[in-house]
mmCIF file of C-alpha atoms and ligand atoms in Angstrom:
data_model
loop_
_atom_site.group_PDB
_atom_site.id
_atom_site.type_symbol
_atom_site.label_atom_id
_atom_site.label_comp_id
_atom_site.label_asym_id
_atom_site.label_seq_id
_atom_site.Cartn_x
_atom_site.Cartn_y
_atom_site.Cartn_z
ATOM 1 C CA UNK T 25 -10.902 5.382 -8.300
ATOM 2 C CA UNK T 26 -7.008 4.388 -7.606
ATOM 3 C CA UNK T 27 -6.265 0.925 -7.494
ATOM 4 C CA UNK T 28 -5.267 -0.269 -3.961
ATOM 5 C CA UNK T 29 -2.750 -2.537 -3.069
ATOM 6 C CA UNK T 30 -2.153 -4.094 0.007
ATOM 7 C CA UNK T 31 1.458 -4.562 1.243
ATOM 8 C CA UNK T 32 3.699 -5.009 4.530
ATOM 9 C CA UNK T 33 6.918 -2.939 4.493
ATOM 10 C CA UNK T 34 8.873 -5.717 5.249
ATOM 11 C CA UNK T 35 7.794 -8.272 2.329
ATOM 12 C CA UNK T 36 8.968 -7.835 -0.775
ATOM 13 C CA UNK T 37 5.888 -9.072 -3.320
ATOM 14 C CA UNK T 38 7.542 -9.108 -7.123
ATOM 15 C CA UNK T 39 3.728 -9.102 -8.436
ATOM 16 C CA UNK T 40 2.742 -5.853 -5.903
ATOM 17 C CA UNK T 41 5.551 -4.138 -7.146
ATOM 18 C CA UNK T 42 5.241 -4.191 -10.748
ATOM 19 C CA UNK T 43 2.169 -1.799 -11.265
ATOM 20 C CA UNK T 44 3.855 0.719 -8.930
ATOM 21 C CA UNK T 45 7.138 0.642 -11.061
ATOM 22 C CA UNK T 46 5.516 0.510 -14.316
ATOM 23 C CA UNK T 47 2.781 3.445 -13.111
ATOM 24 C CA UNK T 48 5.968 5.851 -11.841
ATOM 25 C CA UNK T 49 7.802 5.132 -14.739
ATOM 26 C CA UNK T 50 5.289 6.562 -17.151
ATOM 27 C CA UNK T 51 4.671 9.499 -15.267
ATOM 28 C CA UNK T 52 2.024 8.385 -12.776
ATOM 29 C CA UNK T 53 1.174 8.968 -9.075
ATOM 30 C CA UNK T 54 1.707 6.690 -6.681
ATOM 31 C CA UNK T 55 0.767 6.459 -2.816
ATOM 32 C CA UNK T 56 3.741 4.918 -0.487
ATOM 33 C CA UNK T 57 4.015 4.137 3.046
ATOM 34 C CA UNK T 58 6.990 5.684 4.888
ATOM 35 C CA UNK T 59 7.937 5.940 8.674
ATOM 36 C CA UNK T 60 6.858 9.372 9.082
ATOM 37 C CA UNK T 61 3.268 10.032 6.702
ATOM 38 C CA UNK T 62 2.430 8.644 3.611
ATOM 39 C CA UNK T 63 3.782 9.837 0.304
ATOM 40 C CA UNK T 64 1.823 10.695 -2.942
ATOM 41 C CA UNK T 65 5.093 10.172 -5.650
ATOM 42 C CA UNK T 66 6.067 10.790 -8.999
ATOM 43 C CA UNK T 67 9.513 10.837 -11.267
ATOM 44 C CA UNK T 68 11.288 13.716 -9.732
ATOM 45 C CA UNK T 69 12.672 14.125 -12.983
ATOM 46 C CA UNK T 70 9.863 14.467 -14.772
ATOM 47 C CA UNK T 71 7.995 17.917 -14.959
ATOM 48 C CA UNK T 72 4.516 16.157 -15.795
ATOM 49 C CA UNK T 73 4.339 14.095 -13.598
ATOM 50 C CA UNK T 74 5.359 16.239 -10.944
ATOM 51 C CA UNK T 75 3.028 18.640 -11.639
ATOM 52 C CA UNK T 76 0.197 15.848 -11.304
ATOM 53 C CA UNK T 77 1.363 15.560 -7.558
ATOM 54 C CA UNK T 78 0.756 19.901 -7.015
ATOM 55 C CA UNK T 79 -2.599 19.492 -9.096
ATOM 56 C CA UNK T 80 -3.955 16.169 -6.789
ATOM 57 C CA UNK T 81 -2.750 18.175 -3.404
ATOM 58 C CA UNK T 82 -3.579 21.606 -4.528
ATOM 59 C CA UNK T 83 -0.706 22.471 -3.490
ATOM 60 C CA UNK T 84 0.930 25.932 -3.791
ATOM 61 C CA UNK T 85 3.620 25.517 -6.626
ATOM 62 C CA UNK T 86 6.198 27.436 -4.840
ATOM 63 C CA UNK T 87 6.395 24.620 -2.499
ATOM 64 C CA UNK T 88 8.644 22.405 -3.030
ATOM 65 C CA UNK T 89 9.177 18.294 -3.064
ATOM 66 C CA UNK T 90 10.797 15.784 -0.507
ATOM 67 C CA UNK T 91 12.782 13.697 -3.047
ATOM 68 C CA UNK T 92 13.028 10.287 -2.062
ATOM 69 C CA UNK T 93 16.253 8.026 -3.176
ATOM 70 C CA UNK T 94 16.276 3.908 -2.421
ATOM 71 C CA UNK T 95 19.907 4.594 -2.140
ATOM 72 C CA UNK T 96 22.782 6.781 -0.855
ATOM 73 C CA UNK T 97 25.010 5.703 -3.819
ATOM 74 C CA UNK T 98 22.565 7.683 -6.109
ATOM 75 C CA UNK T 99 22.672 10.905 -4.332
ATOM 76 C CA UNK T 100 25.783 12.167 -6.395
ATOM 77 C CA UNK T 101 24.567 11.355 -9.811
ATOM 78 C CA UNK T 102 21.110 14.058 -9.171
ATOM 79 C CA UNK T 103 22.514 16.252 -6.144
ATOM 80 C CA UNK T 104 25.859 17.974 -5.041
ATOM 81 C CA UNK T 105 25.915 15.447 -2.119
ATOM 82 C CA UNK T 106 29.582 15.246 -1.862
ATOM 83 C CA UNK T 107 29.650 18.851 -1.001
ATOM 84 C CA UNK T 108 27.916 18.372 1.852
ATOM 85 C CA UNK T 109 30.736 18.563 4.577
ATOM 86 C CA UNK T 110 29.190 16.102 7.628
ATOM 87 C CA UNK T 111 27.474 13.432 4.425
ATOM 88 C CA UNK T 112 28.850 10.563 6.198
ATOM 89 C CA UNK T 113 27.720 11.177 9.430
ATOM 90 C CA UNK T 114 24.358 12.273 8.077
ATOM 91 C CA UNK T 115 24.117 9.354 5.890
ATOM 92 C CA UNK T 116 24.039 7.354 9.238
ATOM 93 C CA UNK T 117 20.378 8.734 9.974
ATOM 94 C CA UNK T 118 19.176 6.932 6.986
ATOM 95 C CA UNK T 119 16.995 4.966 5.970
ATOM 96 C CA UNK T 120 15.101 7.009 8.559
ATOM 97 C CA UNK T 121 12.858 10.574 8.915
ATOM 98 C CA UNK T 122 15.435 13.263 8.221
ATOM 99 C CA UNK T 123 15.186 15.383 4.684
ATOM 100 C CA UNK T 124 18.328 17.445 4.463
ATOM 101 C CA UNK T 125 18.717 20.311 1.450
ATOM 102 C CA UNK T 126 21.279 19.978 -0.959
ATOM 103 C CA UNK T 127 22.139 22.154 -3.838
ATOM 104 C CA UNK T 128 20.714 20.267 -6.694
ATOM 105 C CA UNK T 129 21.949 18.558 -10.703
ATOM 106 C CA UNK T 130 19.816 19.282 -13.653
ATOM 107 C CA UNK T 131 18.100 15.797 -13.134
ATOM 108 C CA UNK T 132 16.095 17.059 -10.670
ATOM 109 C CA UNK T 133 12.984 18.959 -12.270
ATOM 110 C CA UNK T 134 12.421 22.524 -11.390
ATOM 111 C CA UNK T 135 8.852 21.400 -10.715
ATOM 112 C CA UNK T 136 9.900 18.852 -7.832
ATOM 113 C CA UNK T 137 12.204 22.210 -6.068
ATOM 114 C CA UNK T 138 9.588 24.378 -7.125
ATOM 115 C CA UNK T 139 12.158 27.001 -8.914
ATOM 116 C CA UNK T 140 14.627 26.513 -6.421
ATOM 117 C CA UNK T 141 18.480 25.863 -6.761
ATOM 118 C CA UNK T 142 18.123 23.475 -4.009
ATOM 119 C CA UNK T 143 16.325 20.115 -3.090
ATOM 120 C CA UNK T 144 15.120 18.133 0.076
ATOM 121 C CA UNK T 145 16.832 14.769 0.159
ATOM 122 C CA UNK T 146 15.303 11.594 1.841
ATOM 123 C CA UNK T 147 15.540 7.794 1.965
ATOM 124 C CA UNK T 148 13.153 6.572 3.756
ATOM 125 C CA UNK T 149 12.154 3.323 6.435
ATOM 126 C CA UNK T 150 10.339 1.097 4.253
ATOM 127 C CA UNK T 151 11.929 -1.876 2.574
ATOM 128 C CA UNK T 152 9.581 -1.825 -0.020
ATOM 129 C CA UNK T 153 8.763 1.422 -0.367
ATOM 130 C CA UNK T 154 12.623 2.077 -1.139
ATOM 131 C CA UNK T 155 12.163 -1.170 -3.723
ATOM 132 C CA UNK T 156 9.702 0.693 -5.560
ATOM 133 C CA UNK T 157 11.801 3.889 -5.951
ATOM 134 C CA UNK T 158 14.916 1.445 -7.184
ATOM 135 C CA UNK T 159 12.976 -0.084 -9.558
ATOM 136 C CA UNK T 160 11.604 2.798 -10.780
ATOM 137 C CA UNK T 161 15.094 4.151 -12.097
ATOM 138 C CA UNK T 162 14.439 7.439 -10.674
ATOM 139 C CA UNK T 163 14.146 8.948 -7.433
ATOM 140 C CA UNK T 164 10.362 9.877 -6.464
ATOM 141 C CA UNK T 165 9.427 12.894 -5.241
ATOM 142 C CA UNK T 166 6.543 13.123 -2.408
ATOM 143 C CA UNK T 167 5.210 15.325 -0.320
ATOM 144 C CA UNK T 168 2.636 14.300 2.524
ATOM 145 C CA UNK T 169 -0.539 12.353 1.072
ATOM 146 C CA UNK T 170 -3.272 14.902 1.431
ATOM 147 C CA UNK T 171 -4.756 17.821 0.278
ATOM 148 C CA UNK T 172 -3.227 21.074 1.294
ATOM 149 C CA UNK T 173 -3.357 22.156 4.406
ATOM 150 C CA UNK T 174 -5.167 19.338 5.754
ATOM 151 C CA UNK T 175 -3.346 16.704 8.934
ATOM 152 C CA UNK T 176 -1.101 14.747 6.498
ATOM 153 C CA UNK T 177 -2.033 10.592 6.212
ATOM 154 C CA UNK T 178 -1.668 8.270 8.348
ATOM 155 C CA UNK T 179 -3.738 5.368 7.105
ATOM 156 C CA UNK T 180 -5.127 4.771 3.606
ATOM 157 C CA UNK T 181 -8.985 5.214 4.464
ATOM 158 C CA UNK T 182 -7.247 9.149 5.383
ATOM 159 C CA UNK T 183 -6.358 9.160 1.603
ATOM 160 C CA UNK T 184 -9.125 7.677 -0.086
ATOM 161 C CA UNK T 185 -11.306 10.296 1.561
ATOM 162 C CA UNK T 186 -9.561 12.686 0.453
ATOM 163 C CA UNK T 187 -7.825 12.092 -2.486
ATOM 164 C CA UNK T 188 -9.019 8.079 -4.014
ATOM 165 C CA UNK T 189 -9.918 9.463 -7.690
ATOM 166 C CA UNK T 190 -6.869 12.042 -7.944
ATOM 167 C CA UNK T 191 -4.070 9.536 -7.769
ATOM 168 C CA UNK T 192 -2.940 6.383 -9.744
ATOM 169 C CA UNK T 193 -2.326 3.717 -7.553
ATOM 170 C CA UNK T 194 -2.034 3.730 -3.821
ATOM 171 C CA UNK T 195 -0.097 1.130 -0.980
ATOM 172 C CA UNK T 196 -1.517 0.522 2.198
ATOM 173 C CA UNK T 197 0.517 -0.953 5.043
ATOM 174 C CA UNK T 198 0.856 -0.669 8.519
ATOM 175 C CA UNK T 199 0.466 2.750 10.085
ATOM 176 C CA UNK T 200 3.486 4.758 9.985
ATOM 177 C CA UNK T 201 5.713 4.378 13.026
ATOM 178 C CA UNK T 202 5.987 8.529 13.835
ATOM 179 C CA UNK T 203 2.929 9.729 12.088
ATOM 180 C CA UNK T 204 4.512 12.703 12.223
ATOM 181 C CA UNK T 205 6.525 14.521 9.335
ATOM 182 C CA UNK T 206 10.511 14.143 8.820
ATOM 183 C CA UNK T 207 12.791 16.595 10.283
ATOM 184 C CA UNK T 208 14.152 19.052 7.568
ATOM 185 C CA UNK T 209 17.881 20.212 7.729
ATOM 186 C CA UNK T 210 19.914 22.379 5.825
ATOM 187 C CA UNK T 211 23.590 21.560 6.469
ATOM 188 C CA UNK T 212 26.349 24.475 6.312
ATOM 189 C CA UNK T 213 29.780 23.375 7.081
ATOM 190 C CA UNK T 214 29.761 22.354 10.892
ATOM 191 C CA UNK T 215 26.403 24.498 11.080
ATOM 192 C CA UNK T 216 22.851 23.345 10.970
ATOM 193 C CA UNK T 217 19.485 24.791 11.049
ATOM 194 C CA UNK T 218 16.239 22.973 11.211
ATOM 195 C CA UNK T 219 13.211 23.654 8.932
ATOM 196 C CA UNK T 220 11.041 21.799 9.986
ATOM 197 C CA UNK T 221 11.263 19.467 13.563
ATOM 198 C CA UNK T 222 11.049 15.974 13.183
ATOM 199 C CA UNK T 223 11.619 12.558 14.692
ATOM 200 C CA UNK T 224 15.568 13.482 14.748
ATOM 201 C CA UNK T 225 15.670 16.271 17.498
ATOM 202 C CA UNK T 226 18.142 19.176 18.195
ATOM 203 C CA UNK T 227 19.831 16.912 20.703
ATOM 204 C CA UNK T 228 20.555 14.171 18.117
ATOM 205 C CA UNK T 229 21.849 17.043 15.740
ATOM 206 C CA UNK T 230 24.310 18.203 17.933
ATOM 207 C CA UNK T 231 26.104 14.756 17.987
ATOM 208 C CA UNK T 232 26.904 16.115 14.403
ATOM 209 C CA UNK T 233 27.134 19.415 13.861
ATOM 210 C CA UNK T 234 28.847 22.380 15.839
ATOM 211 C CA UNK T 235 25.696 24.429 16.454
ATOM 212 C CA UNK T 236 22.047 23.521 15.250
ATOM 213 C CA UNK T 237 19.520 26.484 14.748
ATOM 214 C CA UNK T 238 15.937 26.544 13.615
ATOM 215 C CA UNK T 239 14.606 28.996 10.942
ATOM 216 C CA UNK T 240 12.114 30.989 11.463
ATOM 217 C CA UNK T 241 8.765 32.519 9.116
ATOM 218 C CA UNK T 242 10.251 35.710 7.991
ATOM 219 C CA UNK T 243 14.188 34.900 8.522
ATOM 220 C CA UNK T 244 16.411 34.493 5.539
ATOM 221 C CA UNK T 245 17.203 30.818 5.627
ATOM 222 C CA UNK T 246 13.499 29.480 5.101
ATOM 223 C CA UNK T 247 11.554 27.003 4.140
ATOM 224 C CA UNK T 248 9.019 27.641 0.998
ATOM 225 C CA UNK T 249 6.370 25.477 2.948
ATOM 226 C CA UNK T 250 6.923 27.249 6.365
ATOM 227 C CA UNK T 251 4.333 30.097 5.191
ATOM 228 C CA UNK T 252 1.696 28.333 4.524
ATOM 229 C CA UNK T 253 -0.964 26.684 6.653
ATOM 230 C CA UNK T 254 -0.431 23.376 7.733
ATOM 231 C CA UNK T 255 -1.696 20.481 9.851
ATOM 232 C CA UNK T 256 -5.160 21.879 10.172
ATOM 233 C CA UNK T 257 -8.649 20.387 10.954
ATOM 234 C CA UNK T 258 -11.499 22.284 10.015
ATOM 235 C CA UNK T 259 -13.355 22.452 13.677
ATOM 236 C CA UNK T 260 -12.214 24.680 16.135
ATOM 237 C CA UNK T 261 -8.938 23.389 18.304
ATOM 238 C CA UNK T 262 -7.578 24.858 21.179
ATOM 239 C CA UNK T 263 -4.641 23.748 23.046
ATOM 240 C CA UNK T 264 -4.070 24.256 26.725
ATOM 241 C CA UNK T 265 -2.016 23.177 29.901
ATOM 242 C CA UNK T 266 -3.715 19.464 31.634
ATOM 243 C CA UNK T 267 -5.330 22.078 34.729
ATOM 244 C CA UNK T 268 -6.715 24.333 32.022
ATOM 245 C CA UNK T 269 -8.523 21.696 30.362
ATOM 246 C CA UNK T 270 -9.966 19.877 33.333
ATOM 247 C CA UNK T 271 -11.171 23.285 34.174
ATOM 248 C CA UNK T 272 -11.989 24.487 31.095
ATOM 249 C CA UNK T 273 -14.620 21.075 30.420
ATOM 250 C CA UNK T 274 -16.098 20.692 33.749
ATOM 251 C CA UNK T 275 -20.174 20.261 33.457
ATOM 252 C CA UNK T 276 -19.499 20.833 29.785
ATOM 253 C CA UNK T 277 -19.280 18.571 26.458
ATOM 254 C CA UNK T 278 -18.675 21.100 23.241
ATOM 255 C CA UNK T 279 -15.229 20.738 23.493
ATOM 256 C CA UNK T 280 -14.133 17.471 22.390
ATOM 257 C CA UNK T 281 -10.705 16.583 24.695
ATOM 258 C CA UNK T 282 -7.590 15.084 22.946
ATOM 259 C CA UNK T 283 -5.393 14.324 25.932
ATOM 260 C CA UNK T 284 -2.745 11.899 26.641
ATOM 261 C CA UNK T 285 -3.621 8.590 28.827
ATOM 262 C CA UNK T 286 -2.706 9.883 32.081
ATOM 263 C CA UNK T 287 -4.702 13.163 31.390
ATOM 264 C CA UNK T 288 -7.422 11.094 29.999
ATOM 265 C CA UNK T 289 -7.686 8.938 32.765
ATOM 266 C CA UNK T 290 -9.205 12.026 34.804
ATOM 267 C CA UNK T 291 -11.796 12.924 32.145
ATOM 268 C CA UNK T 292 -15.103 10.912 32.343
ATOM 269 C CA UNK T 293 -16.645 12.046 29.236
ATOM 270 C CA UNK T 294 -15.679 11.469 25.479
ATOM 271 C CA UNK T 295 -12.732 12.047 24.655
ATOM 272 C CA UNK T 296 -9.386 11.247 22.152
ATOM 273 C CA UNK T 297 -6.985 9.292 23.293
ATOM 274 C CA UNK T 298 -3.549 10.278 22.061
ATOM 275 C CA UNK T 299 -1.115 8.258 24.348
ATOM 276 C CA UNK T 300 1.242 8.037 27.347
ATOM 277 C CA UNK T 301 3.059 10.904 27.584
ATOM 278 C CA UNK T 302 5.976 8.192 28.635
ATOM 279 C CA UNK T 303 5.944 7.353 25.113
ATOM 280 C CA UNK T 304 6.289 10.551 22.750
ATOM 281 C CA UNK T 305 5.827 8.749 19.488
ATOM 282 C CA UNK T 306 2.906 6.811 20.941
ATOM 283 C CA UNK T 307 1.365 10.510 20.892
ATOM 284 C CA UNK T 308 2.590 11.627 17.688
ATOM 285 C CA UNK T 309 1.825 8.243 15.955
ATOM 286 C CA UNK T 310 -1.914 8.905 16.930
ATOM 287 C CA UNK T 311 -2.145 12.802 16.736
ATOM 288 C CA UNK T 312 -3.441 13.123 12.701
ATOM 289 C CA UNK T 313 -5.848 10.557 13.097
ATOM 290 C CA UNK T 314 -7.360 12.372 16.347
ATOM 291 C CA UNK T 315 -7.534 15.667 14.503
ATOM 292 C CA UNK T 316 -9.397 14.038 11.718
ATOM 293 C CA UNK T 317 -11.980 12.238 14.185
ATOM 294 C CA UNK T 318 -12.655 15.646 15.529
ATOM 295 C CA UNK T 319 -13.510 16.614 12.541
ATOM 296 C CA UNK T 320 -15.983 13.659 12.187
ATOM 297 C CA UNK T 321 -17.135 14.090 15.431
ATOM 298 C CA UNK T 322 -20.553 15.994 16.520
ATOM 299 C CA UNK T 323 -18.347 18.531 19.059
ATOM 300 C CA UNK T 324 -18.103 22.435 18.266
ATOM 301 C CA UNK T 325 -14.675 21.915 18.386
ATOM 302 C CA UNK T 326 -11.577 20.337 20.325
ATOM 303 C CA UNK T 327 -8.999 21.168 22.844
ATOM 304 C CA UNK T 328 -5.643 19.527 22.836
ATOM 305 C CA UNK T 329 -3.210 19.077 25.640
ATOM 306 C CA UNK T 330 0.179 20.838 25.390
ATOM 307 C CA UNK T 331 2.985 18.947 26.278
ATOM 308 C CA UNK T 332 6.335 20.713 28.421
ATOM 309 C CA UNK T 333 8.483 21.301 24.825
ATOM 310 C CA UNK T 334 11.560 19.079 25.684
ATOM 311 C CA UNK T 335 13.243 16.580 23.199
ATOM 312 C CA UNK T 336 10.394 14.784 20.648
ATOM 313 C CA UNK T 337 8.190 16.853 22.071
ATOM 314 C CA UNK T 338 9.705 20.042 20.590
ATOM 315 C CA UNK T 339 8.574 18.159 17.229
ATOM 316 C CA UNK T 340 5.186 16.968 18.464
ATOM 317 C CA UNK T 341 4.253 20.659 19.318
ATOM 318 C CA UNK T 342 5.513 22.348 16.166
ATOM 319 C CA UNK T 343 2.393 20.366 14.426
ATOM 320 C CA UNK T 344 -0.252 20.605 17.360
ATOM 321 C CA UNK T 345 0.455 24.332 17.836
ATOM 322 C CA UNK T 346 0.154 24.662 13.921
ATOM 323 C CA UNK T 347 -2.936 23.203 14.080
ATOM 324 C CA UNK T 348 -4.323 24.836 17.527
ATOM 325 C CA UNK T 349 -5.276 27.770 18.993
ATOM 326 C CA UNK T 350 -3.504 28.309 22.880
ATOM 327 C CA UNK T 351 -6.549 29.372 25.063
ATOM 328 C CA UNK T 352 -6.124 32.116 27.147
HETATM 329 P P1 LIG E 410 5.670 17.965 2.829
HETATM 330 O O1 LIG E 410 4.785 18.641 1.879
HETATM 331 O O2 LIG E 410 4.913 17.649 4.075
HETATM 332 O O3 LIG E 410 6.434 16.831 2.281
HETATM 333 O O4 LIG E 410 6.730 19.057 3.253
HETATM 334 C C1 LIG E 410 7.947 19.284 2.597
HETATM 335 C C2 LIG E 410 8.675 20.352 3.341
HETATM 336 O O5 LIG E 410 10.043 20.417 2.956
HETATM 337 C C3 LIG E 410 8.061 21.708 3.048
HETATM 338 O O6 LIG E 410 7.965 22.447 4.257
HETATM 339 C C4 LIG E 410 9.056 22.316 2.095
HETATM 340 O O7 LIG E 410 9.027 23.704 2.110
HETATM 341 C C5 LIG E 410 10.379 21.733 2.581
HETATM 342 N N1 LIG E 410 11.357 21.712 1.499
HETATM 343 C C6 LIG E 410 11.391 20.882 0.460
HETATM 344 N N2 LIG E 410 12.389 21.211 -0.393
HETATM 345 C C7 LIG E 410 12.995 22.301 0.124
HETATM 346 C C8 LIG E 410 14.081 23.136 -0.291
HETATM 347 N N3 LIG E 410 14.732 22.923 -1.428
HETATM 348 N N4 LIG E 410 14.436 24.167 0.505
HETATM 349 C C9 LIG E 410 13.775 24.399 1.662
HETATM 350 N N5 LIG E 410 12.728 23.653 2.101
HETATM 351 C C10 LIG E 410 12.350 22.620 1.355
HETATM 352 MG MG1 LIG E 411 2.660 18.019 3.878
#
């Protein structure tokens, strides 16, 4: 079983730091809290203990690593940062939930980019999370805290289910502020095209760049993790429009409900509260967890609400749709 440490992001504890530094640098796992999901780290520039991360996820090794720096000043010593034409306006967005791609140095092992020239950049919103990676000497790389496929973690007892004898040590803090993933750029000149939607939206892009794009399965410009399956539970989910769902569970209960408050407010029954629709990250913060209690719950299966795709909510819905089926 890992050895579990509890910490606040915002308090810096000498003696809860050491066995995290001391465990990364000799090619351990560690479990961090971010501001998105919680990470499961390693050296990025170690092959080993990379591949420890792929082997506790079973993950698909063509997918590659989020690397995560404590600093912007190290950026240029592992990546070609400084080719990066909009860096200092980017750089702004940090510490926060944006990954952007950079062509990478040799530092970087080909484990953590999974083959690829190229690797996803981060630094992320937690004081001592980003102490950790400092001390550590070496940036971490981390993907989401779970196993494959599954909702990605938002609280420790998540992680421990799922992955407490597979990984060295793990931090548990507060729950991350978005609960859902970063957003994942690659930068071209004045050009931009999203990966992956995140907490940073289109809109906040295009204070930045020129034009801002998103990739698609299939299209040239992809993301290695965009083929796979992602965000899942393993009962049923549909998704459907507020109407359709008060319809859809009139005078019956095998459908479990995840709704937002005002929805939820018009459903008597059981049902999973996600959050005001007023408040987008309210909803996101809450949506992993509520896919994972449908799991646990004694329902056939669940039906989510869609939300109009505006703003955050573009990001919110790139996960629920991932994870839903829209019924017809
Ligand atoms: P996660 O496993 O949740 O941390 O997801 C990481 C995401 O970033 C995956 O969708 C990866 O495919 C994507 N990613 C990481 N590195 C790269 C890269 N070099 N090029 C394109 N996408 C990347
Ligand atoms: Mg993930």
């Amino acid at each position: 079983m890992s050895l579990i440490i509890r910490i606040q992001c915002n308090n810096m504890n000498e003696e809860k730091l050491r066995p995290g530094v001391e465990t990364l640098k000799s090619g351990g796992t560690v479990v961090f809290p971010t501001e998105t999901v919680y990470g499961l780290g390693a050296d990025a520039t170690s092959d080993d203990a990379c591949m420890k991360i792929f082997n506790a996820k079973g993950r698909p090794v063509d997918n590659p690593l989020i690397v995560h720096f404590s600093d912007i000043s190290d950026l240029d010593k592992y990546t070609y940062w400084s080719h990066v034409a909009k860096r200092k306006e980017l750089e702004r967005l940090w510490p926060g939930p944006l990954t952007v791609i950079v062509k990478k140095k040799d530092l970087i092992c080909d484990t953590a980019s999974a083959g690829l020239p190229t690797v996803g950049v981060r630094i992320p919103d937690c004081n001592f999370s980003r102490e950790l990676i400092r001390r550590c000497g070496s940036p971490v790389a981390a993907p989401s805290a779970n196993v494959s496929g599954r909702p990605s973690a938002t609280s420790i007892d998540h992680i421990l289910e799922e992955l407490g004898h597979r990984v060295d040590i793990m931090y548990s803090a507060e729950s991350p502020r978005y609960g859902i993933e970063s957003t994942v750029i690659l930068p071209e000149g004045n050009k931009c095209t999203i990966l992956r939607p995140g907490a940073y939206t289109e809109e906040d892009l295009l204070k930045i760049f020129d034009s801002v794009g998103y990739a698609r399965v299939g299209e040239k410009v992809m993301s290695p993790g965009m083929k796979y399956r992602h965000y899942s539970p393993e009962k049923i989910l549909f998704r459907a429009s507020p109407d359709r769902i008060l319809q859809e569970i009139a005078g019956k209960n095998d459908l479990l409900p995840i709704v937002s408050t005002e929805l939820g407010e018009k459903i008597n029954g059981k049902k999973l509260v996600l959050g005001s629709v007023k408040d987008p990250i309210s909803i996101s913060s809450n949506l992993y967890k509520c896919l994972r209690e449908l799991d646990r719950s004694s329902h056939r299966g669940g039906i989510i609400e869609a939300f109009p795709e505006v703003g955050y909510f573009v990001s919110v819905m790139n996960r629920v749709k991932k994870a839903s089926i829209e019924l017809e």
